[in-house]
C-alpha cells in the first residue's frame, strides 16, 4: 500500500513536470489579460486577434506548405533509401542517409547555409527551407521503413516472384502494402519535424521569409504575449492529432499481425 | 524425355563448392526427393531449379528447354517454402488467387479455380481467414494450394513438413501422397528426414557434401546402398569392418578382426584382398539364448548391453566377445511375450549368408 502510494506520487510528479507547462500555455491562451501573470477571465479574443494577424497567417501558411511538400518528397526518397538499404545492404548508404539524423542541428544549419550560398549561390527563401527540411527528414523515414522490412520473412518476396510476379508487380502487390504502415509513420514523423523546426530553418530562411516557429520566436523577443500562447496551442493541437493518427496506424498494424 | 534434367551442375559460394557436378533427371509425374543432411547442397539445387540462383557450371533443362537466364516468374515451376511464405496481408483466397492473377486469368476462372483448390486441400471454410489466424497444418495446406493452383509443370517443396509436430507430420505425409497422385504434378521434395523420404518418394537422390551419392527407388537405397554414407544415412545399419578373403559367384568370404570368418552375398567386381565393411540391417540379425541356434551360417556369441523396448519391436545392443557392438531388431510377434532377453544375458547373434551388403573402400 505504502509502496503503491510512492509509485503513484512519483508518476504524478513526472507527468506534472512534463505536462503542466503545456497546460499553462493552453490555459493562458484563453486568459483575458495582456499579461501572463494571473487568471482574469475567459476569452477567445487572442484567437480572434491571431486570425486577423496577416504576418502570423502568412507564417502559418508557409509552415504548412513546407511541411506538406518536404515530408512528401522526404517520404518518397526515404522509402526508396530504406528499401535499398534492406535489399542490397550497400556499405555507404546507411551512413549517408543517417548522418543528418545524428548531426547536431546547429551544424547542419550552418553547413546548409554555406552550401546554399557559397556553392549553389541560391537565393534563400521558401525553396532553400524546403531543401533543408527534406535533407533532415529522409533519414527518419528511411530508418522506419527499413525497420519494418527487417521484421519480415524474406521468402515472402521470393514467393511472389516464384508465383509469377515481375519485380515491379512484387513491389506493388506485396512489398508496398506490407510497408505502408512504416511509410505513413515516416511521413507523419517528417511532417511534425518540419512544422516545428526552428534551428535549421533559422539559418536557411533568409530575409523576409518566415515560418511559424520563426514568427513565434520573433514575437517573444518582445514579450510572451497571450497571442503566442494561442498560436502555440494550435500548433500543439495539430501535432497531437498527427501523433494520435500515427500511433493508431501502428496499433491497427500490430493487431492485424502483419 | 525427362521433364527436368540437371547436367553436371556445379555451384560455388566463394571457396565453398555447395554443389559438385550433379547430374539428375526427374520424370513427369514423379515424386522425387533430394535427401541429405543440412548443408549438403539440396536447397541450393532447389533454388537453381526455381530460378533464384544460377549454376556456375552445367545446365538445367525443363521439357528439353535450357533454363539459363529465365527469371523465376517466367518458369512454370512453383515452390512451397519451408516458412510457407504466405502473404500476411492477403486472405487465404487472396493468397491462392495470386498466381492466377499474375498469369492474367479471368475473374470467373480465378474464382472457380480458387474454389476447386480450396476443396482439394479441405479448407473451404477458411477462405476469408488471414494467415495469422491459421494453425501450422492449415498454413501448410494453403501454401500447397497456392503452389498447385496454376498447374505448374513442377512443384518444389523445401522441407515443408519440418515445422509440424510428429503426429501432424505423419498425417500430412499421407495427404501429400494422395494430393500428388490426384493432381499428377511432378514433385521435387527436399528433406533431411530419411523416413519421410522413404515414405513419400518414388525416387530419392541421397546427397552428401554437394554430391549425389546414390539416386534410386527407396527399396533399392535401403536394401543395396552403394556407399557407407548412404547405408548409414538411410535407416539404421551395422557396419562390420572386414577384408575379402575369397570372392566367387556363390558369395564372399570375409575375415573380420577378432570375430573370424563371415559369409556374405556375392559381389561381382570385388576381388580377394579388398578392404571394406559389411553393412547389415538390425532386422536381419537373429538373437537367441547362447545355448540355442537357428542354424544360420554366421553366428557369434555376445552379451546384451542395452535394449530399447518399442512395443511392437525391441532393439537390442549386443556386444560381441571381440568388443564390436551390433544392433539387432526383433519383432515381438509371439503372443503372450513382449520381450526375451535382459541386460547381461549371454546370447547368440546369427544372420544368413546372403544378408547384408559388402561396401568396399
XYZ file of C-alpha atoms in Angstrom:
619
model
C 0.000 0.000 0.000
C 2.744 2.416 1.020
C 4.855 1.447 -1.950
C 1.823 1.882 -4.209
C 1.373 5.386 -2.873
C 5.011 6.260 -3.513
C 4.847 4.908 -7.030
C 1.723 6.888 -7.711
C 3.190 10.134 -6.428
C 6.388 9.616 -8.438
C 4.311 9.041 -11.532
C 2.201 12.089 -10.798
C 5.234 14.351 -10.296
C 6.845 13.129 -13.519
C 3.725 13.732 -15.574
C 3.197 17.106 -13.899
C 6.738 18.106 -14.822
C 6.065 17.139 -18.428
C 2.590 18.477 -18.911
C 1.960 21.398 -16.518
C 3.964 23.882 -18.651
C 1.960 22.826 -21.699
C -1.301 23.112 -19.772
C -0.340 26.603 -18.608
C 0.237 27.690 -22.194
C -3.150 26.338 -23.245
C -4.871 27.854 -20.209
C -3.385 31.308 -20.633
C -4.243 31.386 -24.298
C -7.811 31.803 -23.033
C -6.878 34.376 -20.364
C -8.488 37.789 -20.666
C -5.338 39.741 -19.790
C -2.312 41.209 -21.599
C -0.012 39.669 -19.004
C 0.789 36.001 -18.371
C 0.583 36.615 -14.637
C -2.757 35.754 -13.135
C -6.087 34.387 -14.344
C -8.566 37.169 -15.049
C -11.335 35.611 -17.078
C -12.156 33.502 -20.118
C -11.827 34.923 -23.616
C -11.178 33.814 -27.169
C -10.032 37.229 -28.315
C -6.392 36.124 -28.706
C -7.502 33.576 -31.257
C -9.555 36.268 -32.983
C -6.531 38.540 -32.971
C -4.409 35.738 -34.353
C -6.783 35.238 -37.234
C -6.534 38.949 -38.060
C -2.724 38.949 -37.944
C -1.533 38.951 -41.558
C 2.137 38.136 -40.811
C 1.162 35.322 -38.497
C -1.208 33.808 -41.042
C 1.411 34.081 -43.751
C 3.957 32.348 -41.496
C 1.463 29.589 -40.727
C 0.690 29.129 -44.424
C 4.438 28.909 -45.195
C 4.945 26.343 -42.437
C 2.064 24.176 -43.622
C 3.179 24.314 -47.238
C 6.803 23.480 -46.368
C 5.756 20.677 -44.046
C 3.377 19.117 -46.588
C 5.742 19.283 -49.550
C 9.014 18.462 -47.769
C 7.531 15.467 -45.918
C 6.029 14.143 -49.137
C 9.346 14.299 -51.015
C 11.301 13.054 -47.984
C 8.897 10.098 -47.686
C 9.381 9.177 -51.341
C 13.195 9.382 -51.136
C 13.380 7.913 -47.625
C 11.226 4.921 -48.585
C 13.450 4.205 -51.560
C 16.544 4.552 -49.358
C 15.030 2.278 -46.698
C 14.226 -0.427 -49.264
C 17.655 -0.120 -50.881
C 19.414 -0.371 -47.504
C 17.450 -3.504 -46.689
C 17.653 -5.210 -50.055
C 21.230 -4.597 -51.194
C 22.919 -3.620 -47.924
C 25.217 -1.063 -49.564
C 28.010 -0.214 -47.130
C 27.945 3.557 -47.608
C 24.232 4.357 -47.967
C 23.162 3.972 -44.307
C 25.979 6.280 -43.302
C 24.996 8.892 -45.893
C 21.286 8.734 -45.117
C 21.523 8.577 -41.334
C 24.220 11.204 -40.723
C 21.795 14.156 -40.917
C 19.703 12.441 -38.230
C 22.606 12.233 -35.797
C 24.224 15.546 -36.686
C 23.634 18.488 -34.281
C 21.014 20.753 -35.842
C 23.163 23.826 -35.482
C 25.922 22.167 -37.507
C 23.507 21.084 -40.199
C 22.042 24.607 -40.291
C 25.410 26.271 -40.735
C 26.647 23.806 -43.340
C 23.422 24.019 -45.358
C 23.612 27.817 -45.260
C 27.202 27.745 -46.539
C 26.326 25.152 -49.179
C 23.310 27.091 -50.479
C 25.084 30.451 -50.542
C 28.688 29.640 -51.395
C 28.310 26.572 -53.568
C 24.886 26.850 -55.203
C 24.586 30.640 -54.987
C 20.924 30.140 -54.174
C 18.649 32.963 -53.036
C 17.486 31.953 -49.564
C 13.763 31.574 -49.081
C 10.972 29.034 -49.402
C 12.950 26.776 -51.732
C 16.064 26.620 -49.540
C 13.917 25.821 -46.475
C 12.224 23.031 -48.428
C 15.584 21.524 -49.419
C 16.856 21.733 -45.835
C 13.749 20.061 -44.396
C 13.858 17.282 -46.973
C 17.514 16.708 -46.072
C 16.950 16.137 -42.374
C 13.692 14.164 -42.815
C 14.885 11.494 -45.279
C 16.899 9.655 -42.627
C 13.939 9.292 -40.264
C 11.699 7.856 -42.969
C 14.470 5.501 -44.138
C 15.047 4.159 -40.606
C 11.348 3.451 -40.065
C 10.863 1.755 -43.452
C 13.987 -0.346 -43.051
C 12.932 -1.440 -39.551
C 9.576 -2.527 -40.965
C 11.239 -4.582 -43.704
C 13.759 -6.095 -41.286
C 10.951 -7.769 -39.335
C 9.615 -9.583 -42.389
C 10.142 -13.079 -43.758
C 12.375 -12.630 -46.811
C 10.880 -15.642 -48.552
C 7.579 -13.749 -48.980
C 9.177 -11.653 -51.707
C 10.773 -14.695 -53.310
C 7.412 -16.460 -53.170
C 5.827 -13.606 -55.124
C 8.467 -13.888 -57.873
C 8.184 -17.662 -57.799
C 4.409 -17.458 -58.312
C 4.736 -15.340 -61.430
C 5.101 -11.719 -60.303
C 7.676 -9.482 -62.004
C 9.873 -7.400 -59.665
C 7.588 -4.374 -60.200
C 4.401 -6.408 -59.560
C 6.041 -7.826 -56.445
C 6.621 -4.300 -55.201
C 3.096 -3.097 -55.978
C 1.204 -6.146 -54.720
C 3.378 -7.385 -51.855
C 6.228 -5.128 -50.697
C 4.405 -1.796 -50.697
C 1.199 -2.953 -48.948
C 3.359 -4.522 -46.249
C 5.471 -1.412 -45.610
C 2.574 1.095 -45.828
C 2.320 1.491 -42.031
C 6.032 2.335 -41.949
C 5.676 4.776 -44.815
C 2.702 6.526 -43.157
C 4.520 6.694 -39.822
C 7.589 8.063 -41.618
C 5.504 10.698 -43.377
C 3.874 11.890 -40.142
C 7.275 11.967 -38.460
C 8.717 14.066 -41.286
C 5.691 16.375 -41.149
C 5.975 17.043 -37.399
C 9.748 17.503 -37.671
C 9.280 20.044 -40.439
C 6.430 22.060 -38.940
C 8.204 22.756 -35.652
C 11.785 23.032 -36.850
C 13.458 26.190 -35.677
C 17.265 25.951 -35.688
C 17.908 24.804 -39.259
C 15.099 26.968 -40.668
C 16.562 29.974 -38.865
C 19.828 29.581 -40.806
C 18.422 28.962 -44.271
C 15.282 31.181 -44.247
C 16.910 34.347 -45.482
C 15.374 37.807 -45.240
C 11.611 38.329 -45.314
C 10.776 34.630 -45.148
C 9.106 33.390 -42.012
C 7.670 30.164 -40.674
C 5.522 29.680 -37.590
C 8.397 28.809 -35.196
C 10.450 31.746 -36.504
C 7.468 34.071 -36.111
C 6.825 32.911 -32.532
C 10.495 33.433 -31.718
C 10.472 36.977 -33.080
C 7.347 37.746 -31.044
C 8.727 36.526 -27.697
C 11.796 38.681 -28.193
C 9.445 41.455 -27.115
C 7.289 39.609 -24.613
C 5.414 36.310 -24.240
C 2.008 37.616 -25.157
C -1.220 35.613 -24.931
C -1.209 35.618 -28.744
C 1.931 33.435 -28.603
C 0.062 31.128 -26.240
C -2.794 30.916 -28.700
C -0.618 30.041 -31.691
C 1.369 27.545 -29.591
C -1.887 25.891 -28.544
C -2.943 25.496 -32.168
C 0.439 24.054 -33.137
C 0.227 21.648 -30.207
C -3.259 20.521 -31.247
C -2.057 19.805 -34.792
C 0.996 17.844 -33.613
C -1.028 15.821 -31.097
C -3.568 14.921 -33.785
C -0.791 13.670 -36.051
C 0.773 11.640 -33.235
C -2.627 10.126 -32.467
C -3.046 9.103 -36.113
C 0.476 7.663 -36.258
C 0.012 5.533 -33.137
C -3.419 4.428 -34.400
C -1.800 3.229 -37.646
C 0.882 1.412 -35.682
C -1.710 -0.214 -33.408
C -4.003 -1.474 -36.161
C -0.963 -2.931 -37.879
C 0.055 -4.745 -34.710
C -3.455 -6.117 -34.291
C -3.508 -7.489 -37.826
C -0.250 -9.191 -37.009
C 1.350 -8.205 -40.293
C 12.405 -37.488 -72.367
C 12.792 -36.482 -68.756
C 10.787 -33.496 -67.538
C 13.671 -31.994 -65.605
C 17.313 -32.595 -66.302
C 20.374 -31.382 -64.420
C 23.626 -31.880 -66.308
C 26.945 -31.547 -64.460
C 25.714 -28.738 -62.209
C 28.342 -27.046 -60.044
C 27.699 -24.069 -57.782
C 30.347 -22.294 -55.695
C 29.977 -19.726 -52.937
C 33.416 -18.230 -52.571
C 35.756 -21.129 -51.818
C 32.924 -23.466 -50.908
C 31.610 -25.837 -53.542
C 27.990 -26.184 -52.447
C 27.028 -28.394 -55.391
C 29.599 -30.521 -57.201
C 28.982 -31.942 -60.670
C 25.413 -33.080 -60.061
C 23.603 -34.898 -62.849
C 19.987 -35.905 -62.277
C 16.789 -36.377 -64.188
C 13.203 -36.269 -62.979
C 10.390 -37.890 -64.955
C 6.966 -36.324 -65.429
C 4.563 -37.330 -62.645
C 7.333 -38.424 -60.320
C 7.615 -37.709 -56.590
C 11.364 -37.097 -56.487
C 13.238 -36.384 -53.264
C 16.596 -34.766 -52.587
C 17.685 -36.216 -49.251
C 20.701 -35.255 -47.218
C 21.986 -33.609 -44.045
C 21.816 -29.824 -43.775
C 24.453 -28.112 -45.880
C 24.631 -30.939 -48.431
C 23.542 -28.660 -51.281
C 19.949 -29.838 -51.692
C 18.389 -26.427 -51.093
C 20.900 -24.803 -53.464
C 19.756 -27.200 -56.190
C 16.136 -26.335 -55.455
C 16.893 -22.609 -55.731
C 18.588 -23.167 -59.092
C 15.544 -25.044 -60.398
C 13.251 -22.242 -59.147
C 15.453 -19.580 -60.748
C 16.699 -17.789 -57.618
C 20.225 -18.964 -58.314
C 22.206 -19.934 -61.413
C 24.809 -22.714 -61.650
C 28.473 -21.781 -62.192
C 28.870 -24.796 -64.457
C 26.456 -27.171 -66.127
C 22.942 -26.733 -67.430
C 19.334 -27.276 -66.372
C 16.632 -28.315 -68.809
C 12.878 -28.317 -68.376
C 10.990 -30.171 -71.117
C 14.239 -30.150 -73.054
C 14.500 -26.352 -72.978
C 17.504 -24.774 -71.237
C 16.522 -22.757 -68.135
C 19.577 -20.491 -68.062
C 18.720 -16.794 -67.821
C 14.986 -17.331 -67.342
C 13.781 -15.393 -64.242
C 11.714 -17.207 -61.561
C 8.415 -15.604 -62.631
C 8.791 -16.988 -66.174
C 9.437 -20.591 -65.095
C 6.456 -22.955 -64.872
C 7.850 -24.040 -61.523
C 6.322 -23.107 -58.165
C 7.757 -23.534 -54.680
C 6.337 -24.402 -51.276
C 8.715 -22.663 -48.896
C 9.854 -24.021 -45.563
C 8.351 -20.991 -43.790
C 5.268 -21.251 -46.086
C 5.854 -17.580 -47.080
C 2.134 -16.788 -47.138
C 1.338 -13.150 -47.897
C 0.253 -11.818 -44.474
C -1.931 -9.021 -45.865
C -3.970 -11.306 -48.127
C -6.688 -13.780 -47.129
C -6.410 -17.491 -47.825
C -8.406 -16.975 -51.040
C -6.257 -13.945 -51.921
C -3.090 -15.958 -51.448
C -4.331 -18.784 -53.643
C -5.620 -16.364 -56.291
C -2.245 -14.597 -56.527
C -0.516 -16.867 -59.084
C -3.686 -16.900 -61.215
C -3.859 -13.101 -61.169
C -0.199 -12.885 -62.144
C -0.901 -15.239 -65.036
C -3.707 -12.912 -66.186
C -6.607 -15.349 -65.782
C -10.154 -14.010 -65.997
C -12.066 -13.197 -62.838
C -14.506 -16.082 -63.346
C -11.740 -18.583 -63.886
C -9.877 -17.337 -60.800
C -12.976 -17.733 -58.639
C -13.641 -21.232 -59.941
C -10.036 -22.447 -59.635
C -9.591 -20.979 -56.138
C -12.774 -22.785 -55.060
C -11.641 -26.082 -56.554
C -8.200 -25.861 -54.996
C -9.593 -24.930 -51.563
C -11.763 -28.051 -51.777
C -8.732 -30.113 -52.777
C -6.947 -29.189 -49.522
C -10.152 -29.197 -47.404
C -10.022 -25.504 -46.469
C -13.283 -24.182 -47.956
C -14.412 -22.660 -44.662
C -11.114 -20.783 -44.171
C -11.303 -18.907 -47.460
C -11.692 -15.464 -45.823
C -9.219 -16.025 -42.972
C -5.840 -14.296 -42.773
C -2.671 -16.402 -42.471
C -2.073 -15.429 -38.822
C -5.466 -16.931 -37.936
C -4.451 -20.382 -39.217
C -2.762 -23.309 -37.500
C 0.548 -24.706 -38.793
C -1.152 -27.517 -40.684
C -3.632 -25.128 -42.286
C -0.857 -22.756 -43.378
C 0.858 -25.757 -44.882
C -2.254 -26.590 -46.908
C -2.659 -23.004 -48.118
C 0.974 -22.985 -49.257
C 0.377 -26.253 -51.136
C -2.848 -24.947 -52.690
C -1.118 -21.741 -53.770
C 1.703 -23.710 -55.344
C -0.628 -26.052 -57.217
C -3.463 -23.749 -58.293
C -1.877 -22.549 -61.536
C -0.904 -26.102 -62.525
C 2.895 -25.766 -62.627
C 4.964 -28.328 -64.550
C 6.961 -28.828 -61.378
C 6.263 -28.183 -57.692
C 9.297 -27.726 -55.466
C 8.860 -28.414 -51.747
C 11.559 -27.184 -49.374
C 11.250 -29.175 -46.116
C 7.561 -28.277 -45.965
C 6.793 -30.614 -43.066
C 9.745 -29.519 -40.949
C 7.780 -27.140 -38.745
C 4.971 -29.564 -37.891
C 4.785 -31.806 -34.835
C 5.240 -35.558 -35.278
C 1.538 -36.586 -35.387
C 0.540 -33.861 -37.821
C 3.607 -34.583 -39.876
C 2.574 -38.169 -40.393
C -0.944 -37.146 -41.415
C 0.399 -34.525 -43.841
C 2.686 -37.166 -45.379
C -0.320 -39.306 -46.204
C -2.215 -36.275 -47.529
C 0.769 -35.217 -49.616
C 0.993 -38.608 -51.337
C -2.742 -38.577 -52.048
C -2.589 -34.992 -53.296
C 0.301 -35.674 -55.654
C -1.478 -38.726 -57.067
C -4.663 -36.704 -57.533
C -3.195 -33.658 -59.300
C -0.474 -35.539 -61.176
C 2.001 -32.667 -60.815
C 5.682 -33.613 -60.609
C 7.062 -33.003 -57.107
C 10.670 -32.295 -56.225
C 10.863 -32.584 -52.454
C 13.760 -31.601 -50.239
C 14.208 -33.090 -46.781
C 16.795 -34.236 -44.263
C 14.381 -36.748 -42.714
C 15.141 -40.150 -44.217
C 11.958 -41.844 -43.013
C 9.889 -39.092 -44.615
C 11.806 -39.541 -47.867
C 11.328 -43.321 -47.819
C 7.611 -42.974 -47.111
C 6.824 -40.341 -49.746
C 9.099 -40.736 -52.736
C 9.086 -42.644 -55.971
C 12.803 -41.985 -56.241
C 15.376 -40.473 -53.901
C 18.727 -38.843 -54.561
C 20.878 -39.089 -51.432
C 23.237 -36.121 -51.245
C 26.369 -35.573 -49.231
C 28.756 -32.599 -49.325
C 27.434 -31.304 -52.631
C 27.423 -34.631 -54.473
C 24.737 -37.161 -55.278
C 25.849 -40.357 -53.528
C 23.115 -42.537 -54.974
C 19.801 -41.992 -56.756
C 17.329 -44.854 -56.752
C 13.935 -46.110 -55.620
C 13.547 -46.202 -51.803
C 13.616 -50.004 -51.576
C 16.901 -50.207 -53.504
C 18.509 -47.476 -51.379
C 17.516 -49.370 -48.280
C 18.476 -52.858 -49.386
C 21.532 -52.137 -51.539
C 23.261 -48.946 -50.517
C 26.321 -48.228 -52.641
C 28.339 -46.287 -50.067
C 28.866 -46.174 -46.327
C 27.236 -42.756 -46.257
C 24.009 -43.986 -47.857
C 23.983 -47.149 -45.751
C 24.388 -45.117 -42.587
C 22.048 -42.260 -43.538
C 19.082 -44.375 -44.633
C 17.719 -46.264 -41.644
C 19.972 -47.908 -39.077
C 22.759 -50.224 -40.089
C 25.614 -52.204 -38.539
C 28.996 -51.764 -40.178
C 31.460 -54.616 -39.622
C 34.979 -53.863 -40.862
C 36.240 -56.862 -42.796
C 38.716 -57.915 -45.515
C 37.788 -60.040 -48.505
C 39.407 -63.456 -48.305
C 37.630 -65.127 -51.152
C 35.247 -63.956 -53.861
C 33.305 -66.133 -56.261
C 29.850 -66.284 -57.835
C 28.368 -68.030 -54.786
C 29.441 -65.446 -52.316
C 32.152 -63.599 -50.454
C 34.224 -64.924 -47.620
C 35.173 -62.101 -45.273
C 37.510 -62.005 -42.323
C 36.828 -59.547 -39.517
C 39.488 -58.886 -36.889
C 38.613 -60.573 -33.590
C 35.430 -62.214 -34.916
C 36.524 -64.586 -37.596
C 35.070 -65.550 -40.949
C 31.787 -64.182 -42.269
C 29.888 -65.409 -45.306
C 28.375 -62.574 -47.352
C 26.393 -62.322 -50.605
C 28.315 -62.403 -53.876
C 29.551 -59.097 -55.191
C 30.887 -59.154 -58.755
C 33.865 -56.912 -59.214
C 35.207 -57.374 -55.712
C 38.367 -59.436 -55.589
C 40.125 -61.036 -52.655
C 42.349 -58.683 -50.693
C 39.985 -55.678 -50.726
C 39.174 -53.889 -47.508
C 35.750 -52.552 -46.593
C 32.788 -53.180 -44.353
C 29.817 -55.490 -44.295
C 26.665 -53.417 -43.835
C 23.834 -55.340 -42.268
C 20.412 -54.148 -41.109
C 19.348 -54.755 -37.480
C 16.244 -56.677 -38.631
C 18.423 -59.229 -40.421
C 20.084 -60.295 -37.190
C 18.569 -63.140 -35.142
C 19.087 -63.159 -31.395
C 18.667 -66.358 -29.371
C 19.875 -67.647 -25.975
C 23.525 -68.694 -26.279
C 22.685 -72.376 -25.884
C 20.305 -72.347 -28.838
C 20.906 -71.785 -32.500
C 18.725 -71.116 -35.530
C 21.348 -72.814 -37.643
C 22.268 -69.810 -39.738
C 25.648 -69.617 -41.462
C 27.069 -66.692 -39.489
C 26.818 -66.952 -35.717
C 28.668 -65.219 -32.885
C 28.357 -65.066 -29.120
C 27.831 -61.827 -27.247
C 26.229 -60.095 -24.280
C 23.129 -57.858 -24.227
C 24.380 -54.415 -23.173
C 21.298 -52.323 -23.891
C 17.745 -52.672 -25.111
C 15.029 -50.343 -26.360
C 11.525 -51.729 -25.947
C 9.197 -50.162 -28.510
C 6.136 -52.351 -28.088
C 5.939 -53.986 -31.483
C 9.703 -54.406 -31.672
C 12.669 -54.496 -29.314
C 16.067 -53.195 -30.348
C 18.972 -54.917 -28.582
C 22.528 -53.680 -28.486
C 24.756 -56.708 -28.316
C 28.430 -56.592 -27.509
C 30.337 -59.368 -29.241
C 33.235 -61.025 -27.458
C 35.716 -59.065 -29.568
C 34.243 -55.731 -28.402
C 32.167 -54.905 -31.501
C 28.603 -53.695 -30.785
C 25.732 -54.693 -33.070
C 22.130 -53.544 -33.105
C 19.544 -56.251 -33.581
C 15.839 -55.683 -34.064
C 13.448 -58.428 -33.034
C 9.697 -58.345 -33.536
C 7.541 -59.228 -30.575
C 5.166 -61.262 -32.686
C 4.882 -64.263 -30.376
C 1.651 -63.914 -28.329
C 1.997 -63.675 -24.582
C 5.577 -62.441 -24.503
C 6.756 -58.934 -25.202
C 10.492 -59.304 -24.725
C 13.014 -62.125 -24.476
C 16.413 -61.002 -23.168
C 17.737 -58.991 -20.225
C 20.832 -56.824 -19.962
C 23.811 -59.074 -19.250
C 22.272 -62.158 -20.893
C 24.609 -64.272 -22.993
C 23.106 -64.533 -26.469
C 23.892 -65.849 -29.911
C 23.665 -63.411 -32.849
C 23.071 -65.040 -36.224
C 22.438 -63.981 -39.790
C 22.083 -65.612 -43.166
C 24.965 -65.852 -45.605
C 23.004 -63.812 -48.150
C 22.141 -60.945 -45.774
C 23.894 -57.587 -45.880
C 25.893 -55.683 -48.475
C 29.669 -55.509 -48.709
C 30.896 -51.944 -49.166
C 34.482 -51.909 -50.434
C 36.555 -48.824 -49.583
